[in-house]
Amino acid sequence: MLSKVLVANRGEIAVRIIRTCAEAGVASVAVYSEADEKALHVRLADEAVLLGAASASESYLAIDKIIEAAKSTGAQAVHPGYGFLAENAAFAKAVEDAGLIFIGPPSSAIEVMGSKIAARDLAAKADVPQVPGSQGTIASVADVIAFGDEHGYPVAIKATYGGGGRGMRMVASASEAESAFASAKQESAAAFGRDDVYLERYLSSARHVEVQVFADTHGSAVWIGDRDCSVQRRHQKLIEEAPAPGLSDELRRAMGEASVRLAKQVGYVGAGTVEFLVEADREAFYFLEMNTRIQVEHPVTEMTLGLDLVAEQLAVAAGEPLSITESGAVPRGHAIEVRVNAEDTRGALFMPSPGPIATVQAPTRAGVRWDGGYESGDEVQPYYDSLVGKLIVWAPTRDRALDRLTLALDELIIDGVPTTVPAARQIIAHKDFRNVAMHTNWLERDIDFASLLPPVEDLSDTDAEDTEEMLPRNEVWVGDRRYVIPFFTPAGPAAAAPVAEPQARRAATGGPRKKRGGGAAASGEAKSPMQGTVAQIDVEVGAQVEAGQVLMVLEAMKMQNPIRAAVNGVVESLHVEVGQVVAAGASLATVVAAGE
Ligand code: MV4
């Protein structure tokens, strides 16, 4: 077995890995940022190394610092968890080159699967079915229309170096091709640094089913169950379950065998997940992408198969053969996981709401597991993902698991921050979810999610003061893009927010609004409408700007939110830098109106 493992992550997955290390007799090294000095993963690990400032680029994404921490503590291996550097081929390579063991596949496998086009080519070679797609990256909008003419609409435009749905746009007809192509490229560039896109035939009401695979260094590769992850909002999974309900044994086996063929084709080692779209009624499945990491939702597989997948990862990394020698172990009962994020779901907005957690208390009933990253008194930081923990239930049948989950959600106590629990309760109480009538577009297309959750108006904060106050955010959809817009009104909370003003007038400015002749907005500070990260700054101090012009882009909840000038004028000052995390209401820039 390994002697010491550095865990290059934070929150619940770092805690999860450290706990298994302790069970396996493996010493653990935590790494942390200045914001995480008191974090649970730091408290639990045998040793901890400070990486740097709070921003992820200074800490959990700082490859050199992490390698140095592994060397200085004498760790033999590095576990990347999920997110951060988990699917960064350069990081895996740096770990390998430092003579350390990367707990995951070879960097070459990460690299291949990182290009969705290379992954599709490999899937074709391994005889894994997939939806029709373009021959590699496309050059222009004409390619979208030609593809739509040939294969029919809808068409999906996807980021070549993306994944997880970011940069993805659905094109319903030729008339939408131009704007979808432009915004897919723009979002891909912002999210992945490269704007290559490719095409696939878009399946509108399939389910999202993934297969867990595992391979060792002795040439053995197996598939061990599947999970349904169809319930997603803005490509964030909310609920996952195992086994995927309603699939025939033949379909499961065909998907499992296809997944193992792909894993073998790429020389895979360790835990991996192969994602598919499934049309269960047609017994059809289509490869989407392969995730080369342990996934957030791995516990539902563990609960139904009686496994510890992290322990298996450690064993494989130590060069041991897989303990699971056969594919297709039959799951026992049913497991469902709910992701619990510190988010304010009022008005179905899901705004990240970090802060101190007064109390975390998980239910204690039979068949319940809580994988948490925080204890009472800990603080959810604004710099990272808002996942507080995962509530997982197991029961002999899916119906009983849903009943148990309903009670467990009632019993879960998290005080101090709002959570996504109310949204999860609404979803699992829905008859379509109970009846396995959900699919990838169910939540966003068929369910009026906003109507399920309390409207902002009903619960708006009443601690407002002064005359100008930032109201709860509003959101506007332009095509498939979400824009969050703050409204500033003279008094009182949550008067119904207008939605019909032109974009330029709804610019993200706060502070006193000096009225000028004709009612034009005057100078002002551009304030952050939400907690987020400055992804890009488009102007310099002294620049002439027009009302509505984009000053910068704020990334929040994986969306790119333009911050626009309220007035024609000059940028007097910029108050933030790229990469900086800003709180809601933070001052971003000051624009002085022309003539002032
Ligand atoms: C698709 C798709 C339909 N057709 N591709 C989203 C995550 C990423 N791994 C792939 N995803 C999808 N790719 C084609 N050709 C449907 C999804 C998808 C999805 C789409 C919209 C809303 C929710 C979704 C949930 C899961 C998968």
Coordinates of C-alpha atoms and ligand atoms in Angstrom, one line a residue:
M1 CA 0.0 0.0 0.0
L2 CA 1.0 3.6 -0.3
S3 CA 2.5 5.2 2.7
K4 CA 1.5 8.9 2.3
V5 CA -0.9 10.6 -0.1
L6 CA -1.3 14.3 -0.7
V7 CA -4.9 15.4 -1.4
A8 CA -4.9 18.2 -3.9
N9 CA -8.4 19.4 -3.1
R10 CA -10.7 20.8 -0.4
G11 CA -14.3 20.5 0.9
E12 CA -16.2 17.3 1.0
I13 CA -14.1 15.3 -1.5
A14 CA -10.9 16.1 0.3
V15 CA -12.6 15.0 3.6
R16 CA -13.9 11.9 1.8
I17 CA -10.4 10.9 0.6
I18 CA -8.6 11.7 3.9
R19 CA -11.1 9.5 5.8
T20 CA -10.4 6.5 3.5
C21 CA -6.7 7.1 3.8
A22 CA -7.0 6.8 7.5
E23 CA -8.9 3.5 7.2
A24 CA -6.3 2.1 4.8
G25 CA -3.4 3.1 7.1
V26 CA -2.2 5.7 4.6
A27 CA -0.9 9.0 6.0
S28 CA -2.7 12.1 4.5
V29 CA -1.4 15.5 3.6
A30 CA -3.9 18.3 3.1
V31 CA -3.2 21.4 1.1
Y32 CA -5.0 24.6 1.8
S33 CA -5.4 28.3 0.9
E34 CA -5.3 31.2 3.4
A35 CA -9.1 31.2 3.4
D36 CA -9.2 27.5 4.4
E37 CA -6.8 27.6 7.4
K38 CA -9.5 26.4 9.7
A39 CA -11.2 24.1 7.2
L40 CA -12.4 20.6 8.0
H41 CA -10.1 18.9 5.5
V42 CA -7.1 20.6 7.2
R43 CA -8.2 19.5 10.6
L44 CA -8.6 15.9 9.6
A45 CA -5.4 15.3 7.6
D46 CA -2.3 14.1 9.3
E47 CA -0.3 17.1 7.9
A48 CA -1.3 20.2 6.1
V49 CA 0.6 22.6 3.8
L50 CA -0.4 26.2 3.1
L51 CA -0.3 26.9 -0.6
G52 CA -1.1 30.6 -0.8
A53 CA -3.8 33.2 -1.1
A54 CA -7.5 32.4 -1.3
S55 CA -7.9 32.5 -5.1
A56 CA -7.8 29.1 -6.6
S57 CA -5.1 30.1 -9.0
E58 CA -2.8 30.9 -6.0
S59 CA -3.7 27.7 -4.2
Y60 CA -5.7 24.7 -5.5
L61 CA -4.7 25.3 -9.1
A62 CA -1.1 26.1 -8.4
I63 CA 0.6 23.1 -9.9
D64 CA 4.2 23.9 -8.8
K65 CA 3.2 24.6 -5.3
I66 CA 1.3 21.4 -5.0
I67 CA 4.2 19.3 -6.4
E68 CA 6.5 21.1 -4.0
A69 CA 4.2 20.3 -1.1
A70 CA 4.2 16.6 -2.0
K71 CA 8.0 16.5 -2.2
S72 CA 8.6 18.4 1.0
T73 CA 6.2 16.2 3.0
G74 CA 7.5 12.9 1.4
A75 CA 4.1 12.0 -0.1
Q76 CA 4.3 9.2 -2.6
A77 CA 1.2 10.0 -4.5
V78 CA -1.3 12.8 -5.2
H79 CA -5.1 12.4 -5.3
P80 CA -6.7 15.2 -7.2
G81 CA -10.3 14.6 -6.2
Y82 CA -12.7 16.2 -8.7
G83 CA -12.7 19.7 -10.2
F84 CA -9.6 21.9 -9.8
L85 CA -6.7 20.0 -11.4
A86 CA -8.4 16.5 -11.6
E87 CA -8.6 16.5 -15.4
N88 CA -5.7 18.7 -16.1
A89 CA -3.3 16.6 -18.2
A90 CA -0.4 19.0 -17.5
F91 CA -0.8 18.5 -13.8
A92 CA -0.9 14.7 -14.1
K93 CA 2.2 14.9 -16.2
A94 CA 3.9 17.2 -13.7
V95 CA 3.1 14.7 -11.0
E96 CA 4.5 11.8 -13.1
D97 CA 7.6 13.8 -14.0
A98 CA 8.3 14.5 -10.3
G99 CA 8.5 10.8 -9.7
L100 CA 5.2 10.8 -7.8
I101 CA 2.1 8.6 -8.5
F102 CA -1.0 10.4 -9.9
I103 CA -4.1 8.8 -8.5
G104 CA -5.9 8.6 -11.7
P105 CA -5.3 7.6 -15.3
P106 CA -2.1 8.3 -17.2
S107 CA -1.8 11.9 -18.4
S108 CA -2.1 10.6 -21.9
A109 CA -5.6 9.3 -21.3
I110 CA -6.7 12.7 -19.7
E111 CA -5.3 14.5 -22.7
V112 CA -7.2 12.4 -25.3
M113 CA -10.5 12.6 -23.4
G114 CA -10.0 16.3 -22.9
S115 CA -10.5 16.8 -26.6
K116 CA -14.1 15.8 -27.2
I117 CA -13.2 15.2 -30.9
A118 CA -10.3 12.9 -30.1
A119 CA -12.7 11.1 -27.6
R120 CA -15.3 10.7 -30.4
D121 CA -12.7 9.3 -32.7
L122 CA -11.5 6.8 -30.1
A123 CA -15.1 5.8 -29.3
A124 CA -15.7 5.1 -33.0
K125 CA -12.5 3.0 -33.1
A126 CA -13.8 1.1 -30.0
D127 CA -17.2 0.5 -31.7
V128 CA -19.0 2.6 -29.1
P129 CA -22.2 4.1 -30.6
Q130 CA -22.6 7.9 -30.7
V131 CA -24.9 10.5 -32.2
P132 CA -23.9 11.8 -35.7
G133 CA -21.3 14.5 -35.4
S134 CA -19.2 16.9 -37.5
Q135 CA -15.8 15.7 -38.9
G136 CA -13.8 17.5 -36.2
T137 CA -13.9 21.2 -35.4
I138 CA -16.1 23.4 -37.6
A139 CA -15.0 26.5 -39.4
S140 CA -18.1 28.6 -39.8
V141 CA -21.8 29.0 -39.3
A142 CA -22.3 27.6 -42.8
D143 CA -21.1 24.3 -41.4
V144 CA -23.8 24.4 -38.8
I145 CA -26.5 24.9 -41.4
A146 CA -25.0 22.2 -43.7
F147 CA -25.0 19.8 -40.8
G148 CA -28.6 20.7 -39.9
D149 CA -29.7 20.2 -43.5
E150 CA -28.1 16.8 -43.6
H151 CA -28.9 15.4 -40.2
G152 CA -31.9 17.5 -39.2
Y153 CA -32.5 19.9 -36.3
P154 CA -32.0 20.4 -33.4
V155 CA -28.2 20.5 -33.6
A156 CA -25.8 20.8 -30.6
I157 CA -22.8 23.1 -30.9
K158 CA -20.2 21.9 -28.4
A159 CA -16.8 23.1 -27.1
T160 CA -14.1 20.9 -28.5
Y161 CA -12.0 21.4 -25.4
G162 CA -15.0 21.7 -23.1
G163 CA -17.2 19.2 -21.4
G164 CA -19.9 19.1 -18.9
G165 CA -22.1 21.2 -21.1
R166 CA -20.2 24.4 -20.8
G167 CA -20.0 26.2 -24.1
M168 CA -22.9 24.0 -25.5
R169 CA -25.7 25.6 -27.5
M170 CA -28.8 24.0 -28.9
V171 CA -29.8 25.1 -32.4
A172 CA -33.4 24.5 -33.2
S173 CA -33.4 25.8 -36.8
A174 CA -31.1 27.4 -39.4
S175 CA -32.2 30.9 -38.3
E176 CA -30.7 30.4 -34.8
A177 CA -27.4 29.1 -36.1
E178 CA -25.5 32.4 -36.3
S179 CA -26.1 33.6 -32.8
A180 CA -25.7 30.1 -31.3
F181 CA -22.4 29.7 -33.1
A182 CA -21.1 33.0 -31.8
S183 CA -22.2 32.5 -28.2
A184 CA -20.9 28.9 -28.1
K185 CA -17.5 30.2 -29.3
Q186 CA -17.5 33.1 -26.9
E187 CA -18.4 30.9 -23.9
S188 CA -15.9 28.3 -24.9
A189 CA -13.1 30.8 -25.1
A190 CA -14.0 32.3 -21.7
A191 CA -14.3 28.9 -20.0
F192 CA -11.6 26.9 -21.6
G193 CA -9.3 29.4 -23.3
R194 CA -9.9 27.9 -26.7
D195 CA -13.0 28.5 -28.9
D196 CA -12.9 25.5 -31.1
V197 CA -16.4 24.0 -31.5
Y198 CA -17.9 20.9 -33.2
L199 CA -21.4 19.6 -33.9
E200 CA -23.6 16.8 -32.8
R201 CA -27.2 15.9 -33.6
Y202 CA -29.1 17.0 -30.4
L203 CA -31.3 14.5 -28.6
S204 CA -34.0 16.4 -26.8
S205 CA -35.5 13.9 -24.4
A206 CA -33.0 11.2 -23.8
R207 CA -31.7 10.4 -20.3
H208 CA -28.2 11.0 -19.1
V209 CA -26.7 7.7 -17.8
E210 CA -23.1 7.1 -16.9
V211 CA -21.2 3.9 -16.4
Q212 CA -18.5 3.5 -13.7
V213 CA -15.4 1.8 -15.0
F214 CA -12.3 0.8 -13.2
A215 CA -9.0 -0.5 -14.6
D216 CA -5.7 -1.6 -13.0
T217 CA -2.1 -1.6 -14.1
H218 CA -2.3 -5.4 -14.8
G219 CA -4.5 -5.0 -17.8
S220 CA -7.8 -5.7 -16.1
A221 CA -10.8 -3.3 -16.8
V222 CA -14.3 -3.7 -15.5
W223 CA -17.7 -1.9 -15.5
I224 CA -19.4 -1.6 -12.2
G225 CA -22.9 -0.2 -12.5
D226 CA -24.5 2.8 -13.9
R227 CA -26.0 6.1 -12.6
D228 CA -28.8 8.3 -13.9
C229 CA -27.9 12.0 -13.7
S230 CA -30.6 13.5 -15.9
V231 CA -31.8 16.1 -13.4
Q232 CA -29.5 19.0 -14.0
R233 CA -29.9 22.7 -13.9
R234 CA -27.5 24.8 -16.1
H235 CA -25.4 21.6 -16.4
Q236 CA -25.1 21.3 -12.6
K237 CA -26.3 18.0 -11.4
L238 CA -28.8 18.2 -8.6
I239 CA -29.8 14.6 -8.0
E240 CA -28.2 11.3 -9.0
E241 CA -29.2 7.7 -8.5
A242 CA -28.0 4.2 -9.0
P243 CA -28.9 2.0 -10.7
A244 CA -30.3 4.1 -13.6
P245 CA -34.0 3.1 -13.3
G246 CA -35.9 1.3 -16.1
L247 CA -33.0 0.0 -18.3
S248 CA -33.1 -3.6 -19.5
D249 CA -30.3 -5.9 -18.5
E250 CA -29.3 -6.2 -22.1
L251 CA -29.0 -2.4 -22.5
R252 CA -27.0 -2.1 -19.3
R253 CA -24.7 -4.8 -20.4
A254 CA -24.2 -3.3 -23.8
M255 CA -23.3 0.1 -22.3
G256 CA -21.0 -1.5 -19.8
E257 CA -19.2 -3.5 -22.4
A258 CA -18.9 -0.5 -24.7
S259 CA -17.4 1.5 -21.7
V260 CA -14.8 -1.1 -21.0
R261 CA -13.9 -1.2 -24.8
L262 CA -13.3 2.5 -24.6
A263 CA -11.3 2.3 -21.4
K264 CA -9.1 -0.3 -22.9
Q265 CA -8.7 1.6 -26.2
V266 CA -7.3 4.6 -24.2
G267 CA -5.1 2.6 -21.9
Y268 CA -7.1 3.6 -18.9
V269 CA -6.1 3.1 -15.2
G270 CA -8.1 3.8 -12.1
A271 CA -11.7 5.1 -11.8
G272 CA -13.4 6.6 -14.8
T273 CA -16.9 7.4 -16.0
V274 CA -18.3 7.0 -19.5
E275 CA -21.3 9.3 -20.1
F276 CA -24.1 8.3 -22.4
L277 CA -27.5 9.6 -23.7
V278 CA -30.0 6.8 -23.4
E279 CA -33.3 6.3 -25.1
A280 CA -34.5 3.5 -22.9
D281 CA -37.7 2.7 -24.9
R282 CA -35.6 2.2 -28.0
E283 CA -32.8 0.3 -26.2
A284 CA -30.4 2.9 -27.7
F285 CA -27.4 4.6 -26.2
Y286 CA -24.9 7.2 -27.5
F287 CA -21.5 8.1 -26.1
L288 CA -21.1 11.7 -24.9
E289 CA -17.8 12.0 -23.1
M290 CA -15.5 10.2 -20.6
N291 CA -14.7 11.8 -17.3
T292 CA -11.3 10.8 -16.1
R293 CA -11.8 11.3 -12.4
I294 CA -13.7 10.1 -9.4
Q295 CA -17.1 11.8 -9.6
V296 CA -19.2 13.8 -7.1
E297 CA -21.9 11.1 -7.4
H298 CA -19.7 8.1 -6.8
P299 CA -21.3 7.3 -3.4
V300 CA -24.5 6.0 -5.1
T301 CA -22.5 3.3 -6.8
E302 CA -20.7 2.5 -3.5
M303 CA -24.0 2.2 -1.7
T304 CA -25.5 -0.3 -4.2
L305 CA -22.4 -2.4 -4.6
G306 CA -20.9 -2.3 -1.2
L307 CA -17.6 -0.8 -2.4
D308 CA -15.2 2.0 -1.4
L309 CA -14.2 3.4 -4.7
V310 CA -11.5 5.7 -3.1
A311 CA -10.0 2.7 -1.4
E312 CA -9.9 0.9 -4.8
Q313 CA -8.2 4.0 -6.3
L314 CA -5.5 3.9 -3.7
A315 CA -5.0 0.1 -4.2
V316 CA -4.7 0.5 -8.0
A317 CA -2.3 3.4 -7.6
A318 CA -0.2 1.2 -5.4
G319 CA 0.0 -1.3 -8.2
E320 CA -2.4 -3.8 -6.7
P321 CA -4.8 -5.7 -8.9
L322 CA -8.5 -4.7 -8.8
S323 CA -10.5 -6.3 -6.0
I324 CA -13.5 -6.3 -8.4
T325 CA -12.6 -9.0 -10.9
E326 CA -15.8 -9.2 -12.8
S327 CA -17.8 -6.7 -14.7
G328 CA -21.5 -6.3 -14.2
A329 CA -21.9 -6.9 -10.4
V330 CA -25.7 -6.7 -9.8
P331 CA -26.6 -3.7 -7.6
R332 CA -28.5 -4.4 -4.4
G333 CA -31.4 -2.0 -3.8
H334 CA -31.3 1.6 -4.9
A335 CA -29.4 4.7 -3.8
I336 CA -30.1 8.4 -4.5
E337 CA -27.9 11.4 -3.8
V338 CA -28.9 15.0 -3.3
R339 CA -26.2 17.7 -3.7
V340 CA -26.6 20.3 -1.0
N341 CA -25.2 23.6 -2.1
A342 CA -25.1 26.9 -0.2
E343 CA -27.3 28.7 -2.7
D344 CA -30.4 30.9 -2.4
T345 CA -33.0 29.2 -4.6
R346 CA -35.7 31.9 -4.2
G347 CA -37.1 32.8 -7.5
A348 CA -35.3 29.7 -8.8
L349 CA -32.1 31.9 -9.1
F350 CA -29.7 29.6 -7.3
M351 CA -27.4 32.4 -6.1
P352 CA -24.3 31.2 -4.3
S353 CA -24.6 32.3 -0.7
P354 CA -21.4 31.6 1.2
G355 CA -21.0 32.4 4.8
P356 CA -20.7 30.8 8.3
I357 CA -22.7 27.7 8.9
A358 CA -24.1 27.8 12.5
T359 CA -25.2 24.2 12.5
V360 CA -24.7 21.1 10.3
Q361 CA -26.7 18.1 11.5
A362 CA -27.2 15.1 9.3
P363 CA -30.1 12.7 9.8
T364 CA -29.3 9.5 11.7
R365 CA -31.9 7.2 10.3
A366 CA -31.0 3.8 8.7
G367 CA -29.8 3.8 5.2
V368 CA -28.5 7.4 5.2
R369 CA -25.0 8.7 4.5
W370 CA -23.8 12.3 4.7
D371 CA -20.6 13.2 2.9
G372 CA -19.9 16.7 4.1
G373 CA -17.1 19.2 3.8
Y374 CA -18.1 21.3 6.9
E375 CA -19.0 21.0 10.5
S376 CA -21.0 23.4 12.7
G377 CA -19.1 26.6 13.0
D378 CA -17.2 26.2 9.7
E379 CA -17.5 28.8 6.9
V380 CA -18.4 28.3 3.2
Q381 CA -15.9 30.4 1.3
P382 CA -16.9 32.6 -1.6
Y383 CA -13.9 31.6 -3.7
Y384 CA -14.8 28.0 -4.4
D385 CA -17.7 25.8 -5.3
S386 CA -20.7 26.1 -2.9
L387 CA -21.2 22.4 -2.2
V388 CA -21.7 21.9 1.5
G389 CA -22.2 18.1 1.3
K390 CA -24.1 15.3 -0.2
L391 CA -27.1 13.5 1.3
I392 CA -27.2 9.9 0.1
V393 CA -29.9 7.4 1.0
W394 CA -30.1 3.7 0.3
A395 CA -33.2 1.5 0.4
P396 CA -34.2 -1.9 -1.0
T397 CA -36.3 -0.3 -3.8
R398 CA -36.4 3.1 -5.6
D399 CA -39.8 4.0 -4.1
R400 CA -38.6 3.3 -0.6
A401 CA -35.4 5.2 -1.3
L402 CA -37.5 8.2 -2.3
D403 CA -39.7 8.0 0.8
R404 CA -36.6 7.7 2.9
L405 CA -34.9 10.6 1.2
T406 CA -38.0 12.8 1.7
L407 CA -37.8 12.2 5.5
A408 CA -34.0 12.6 5.5
L409 CA -34.2 16.0 3.7
D410 CA -36.7 17.1 6.4
E411 CA -34.3 16.0 9.1
L412 CA -31.1 17.5 7.6
I413 CA -30.3 20.7 9.5
I414 CA -28.1 23.4 8.0
D415 CA -28.4 26.7 9.7
G416 CA -26.7 29.9 8.7
V417 CA -26.7 29.6 4.9
P418 CA -29.6 29.0 2.5
T419 CA -29.3 25.7 0.7
T420 CA -30.6 23.9 -2.3
V421 CA -32.6 21.5 -0.1
P422 CA -36.0 23.1 -0.9
A423 CA -35.3 22.6 -4.7
A424 CA -34.4 19.0 -4.1
R425 CA -37.6 18.4 -2.1
Q426 CA -39.7 19.8 -4.9
I427 CA -38.0 17.6 -7.5
I428 CA -38.3 14.3 -5.6
A429 CA -41.9 15.1 -4.8
H430 CA -42.7 15.5 -8.5
K431 CA -44.7 12.6 -10.1
D432 CA -42.5 12.6 -13.2
F433 CA -39.4 12.0 -11.0
R434 CA -41.2 9.2 -9.1
N435 CA -42.4 7.7 -12.3
V436 CA -39.0 7.9 -14.1
A437 CA -40.5 10.2 -16.6
M438 CA -37.6 12.7 -16.3
H439 CA -35.0 13.3 -19.0
T440 CA -32.2 15.8 -19.6
N441 CA -34.5 18.6 -20.6
W442 CA -37.2 17.8 -18.0
L443 CA -36.2 20.3 -15.3
E444 CA -35.6 23.2 -17.5
R445 CA -38.1 22.7 -20.3
D446 CA -41.0 20.8 -18.9
I447 CA -40.9 22.0 -15.3
D448 CA -41.6 25.6 -14.5
F449 CA -38.9 25.5 -11.9
A450 CA -39.5 29.1 -10.9
S451 CA -43.0 28.3 -9.9
L452 CA -41.9 25.4 -7.7
L453 CA -39.8 27.6 -5.5
P454 CA -40.7 30.6 -3.4
P455 CA -40.6 33.8 -5.5
V456 CA -38.1 36.4 -4.4
E457 CA -40.9 38.8 -3.5
D458 CA -42.3 36.5 -0.7
L459 CA -39.1 36.2 1.2
S460 CA -37.1 39.3 0.4
D461 CA -34.8 40.6 3.1
T462 CA -36.2 43.4 5.1
D463 CA -33.0 44.7 6.6
A464 CA -32.6 47.3 3.8
E465 CA -31.7 50.8 4.7
D466 CA -31.3 54.2 3.2
T467 CA -32.9 55.2 0.0
E468 CA -31.1 53.2 -2.6
E469 CA -31.0 49.5 -2.1
M470 CA -30.1 46.6 -4.2
L471 CA -33.1 44.5 -4.8
P472 CA -33.0 40.7 -5.1
R473 CA -31.5 39.9 -8.5
N474 CA -33.5 39.4 -11.5
E475 CA -32.6 37.2 -14.4
V476 CA -33.2 37.4 -18.1
W477 CA -32.6 34.8 -20.7
V478 CA -31.3 35.7 -24.1
G479 CA -31.3 32.5 -26.1
D480 CA -29.6 30.0 -23.9
R481 CA -27.7 32.6 -21.9
R482 CA -28.6 33.8 -18.5
Y483 CA -28.1 37.4 -17.5
V484 CA -28.5 38.4 -13.9
I485 CA -29.5 42.0 -13.5
P486 CA -29.7 44.0 -10.3
F487 CA -32.5 46.6 -9.9
F488 CA -32.1 49.7 -7.9
T489 CA -35.2 51.4 -6.8
P490 CA -35.7 54.3 -4.3
A491 CA -37.4 52.4 -1.6
G492 CA -38.5 49.1 -0.1
P493 CA -37.8 45.6 -1.0
A494 CA -38.9 43.8 -4.1
A495 CA -41.4 45.9 -5.9
A496 CA -42.1 43.8 -8.9
A497 CA -39.0 44.2 -11.0
P498 CA -39.5 45.6 -14.5
V499 CA -38.2 43.4 -17.3
A500 CA -39.0 45.4 -20.4
E501 CA -36.3 48.0 -20.2
P502 CA -33.6 47.9 -22.9
Q503 CA -30.4 46.2 -21.8
A504 CA -28.3 49.4 -21.8
R505 CA -30.6 51.1 -19.3
R506 CA -30.5 48.0 -17.1
A507 CA -26.8 48.3 -16.7
A508 CA -25.2 47.0 -13.6
T509 CA -24.7 50.3 -11.9
G510 CA -25.4 51.2 -8.3
G511 CA -24.7 54.1 -6.1
P512 CA -26.6 57.4 -6.3
R513 CA -28.2 58.0 -9.6
K514 CA -27.9 61.7 -10.3
K515 CA -30.8 62.5 -12.6
R516 CA -29.9 64.5 -15.6
G517 CA -32.0 66.3 -18.1
G518 CA -34.3 64.0 -20.0
G519 CA -34.0 61.4 -17.3
A520 CA -30.7 59.9 -18.7
A521 CA -28.7 58.0 -16.1
A522 CA -25.6 59.7 -14.9
S523 CA -22.2 58.7 -13.7
G524 CA -21.9 55.8 -11.3
E525 CA -20.1 52.9 -10.0
A526 CA -20.6 49.6 -11.7
K527 CA -21.4 47.2 -8.9
S528 CA -21.3 43.5 -8.9
P529 CA -24.8 42.1 -9.2
M530 CA -23.7 38.8 -7.6
Q531 CA -20.9 37.0 -6.0
G532 CA -18.6 35.9 -8.7
T533 CA -15.1 36.0 -10.3
V534 CA -13.9 38.6 -12.6
A535 CA -13.3 36.6 -15.8
Q536 CA -12.3 39.4 -18.1
I537 CA -11.9 43.2 -18.2
D538 CA -12.6 44.8 -21.5
V539 CA -11.8 48.4 -20.8
E540 CA -8.9 50.5 -19.5
V541 CA -9.0 53.5 -17.2
G542 CA -9.6 56.5 -19.4
A543 CA -11.5 54.6 -22.1
Q544 CA -14.5 56.2 -23.7
V545 CA -17.5 53.9 -23.4
E546 CA -21.0 54.0 -24.6
A547 CA -24.0 53.1 -22.5
G548 CA -24.5 49.4 -22.7
Q549 CA -20.9 48.6 -23.6
V550 CA -19.4 45.7 -21.8
L551 CA -16.9 46.8 -19.2
M552 CA -16.0 43.4 -17.9
V553 CA -17.3 39.9 -17.5
L554 CA -18.2 38.3 -14.2
E555 CA -18.3 34.5 -14.0
A556 CA -20.8 33.1 -11.5
M557 CA -22.4 29.7 -11.5
K558 CA -20.5 28.9 -14.6
M559 CA -22.2 31.6 -16.5
Q560 CA -20.5 34.6 -18.1
N561 CA -22.3 37.8 -17.0
P562 CA -21.5 41.0 -18.8
I563 CA -21.2 44.1 -16.7
R564 CA -22.2 47.1 -18.8
A565 CA -21.7 50.8 -18.7
A566 CA -24.8 52.7 -17.6
V567 CA -23.9 55.8 -19.5
N568 CA -21.9 57.3 -22.3
G569 CA -18.7 58.5 -20.7
V570 CA -15.2 57.7 -19.5
V571 CA -13.9 55.0 -17.3
E572 CA -12.6 56.9 -14.3
S573 CA -11.3 53.9 -12.3
L574 CA -11.3 50.2 -12.2
H575 CA -11.5 48.5 -8.8
V576 CA -10.9 44.9 -9.5
E577 CA -8.5 42.6 -11.4
V578 CA -9.0 39.6 -13.5
G579 CA -9.3 36.5 -11.3
Q580 CA -10.6 38.5 -8.3
V581 CA -13.5 37.1 -6.4
V582 CA -16.1 39.8 -5.7
A583 CA -19.0 39.9 -3.4
A584 CA -22.5 40.9 -4.4
G585 CA -22.6 44.7 -4.4
A586 CA -18.8 45.2 -4.6
S587 CA -17.7 48.2 -6.6
L588 CA -16.2 47.2 -9.9
A589 CA -15.5 50.4 -11.8
T590 CA -16.5 54.0 -12.0
V591 CA -17.8 55.6 -15.2
V592 CA -18.1 59.4 -15.4
A593 CA -20.8 60.5 -17.8
A594 CA -19.7 62.5 -20.7
G595 CA -20.0 66.2 -19.9
E596 CA -19.9 65.8 -16.2
Ligands
MV4_1 C1 -26.1 16.4 -25.3 C2 -27.5 16.3 -25.0 C3 -28.3 16.0 -26.1 N1 -27.8 15.8 -27.3 N2 -25.6 16.1 -26.5 C4 -24.7 17.9 -21.0 C5 -23.5 17.6 -20.2 C6 -22.5 17.0 -21.2 N3 -21.7 16.0 -20.6 C7 -23.3 16.6 -22.3 N4 -24.6 17.1 -22.1 C8 -25.6 16.8 -23.0 N5 -25.2 16.6 -24.3 C9 -26.4 15.9 -27.5 N6 -25.9 15.7 -28.7 C10 -27.9 16.5 -23.7 C11 -27.0 16.8 -22.7 C12 -27.5 17.0 -21.4 C13 -28.3 18.1 -21.0 C14 -28.7 19.1 -21.9 C15 -29.5 20.1 -21.6 C16 -30.0 20.2 -20.3 C17 -29.7 19.2 -19.3 C18 -28.8 18.1 -19.7 C19 -28.5 17.2 -18.8 C20 -27.7 16.2 -19.1 C21 -27.2 16.1 -20.4

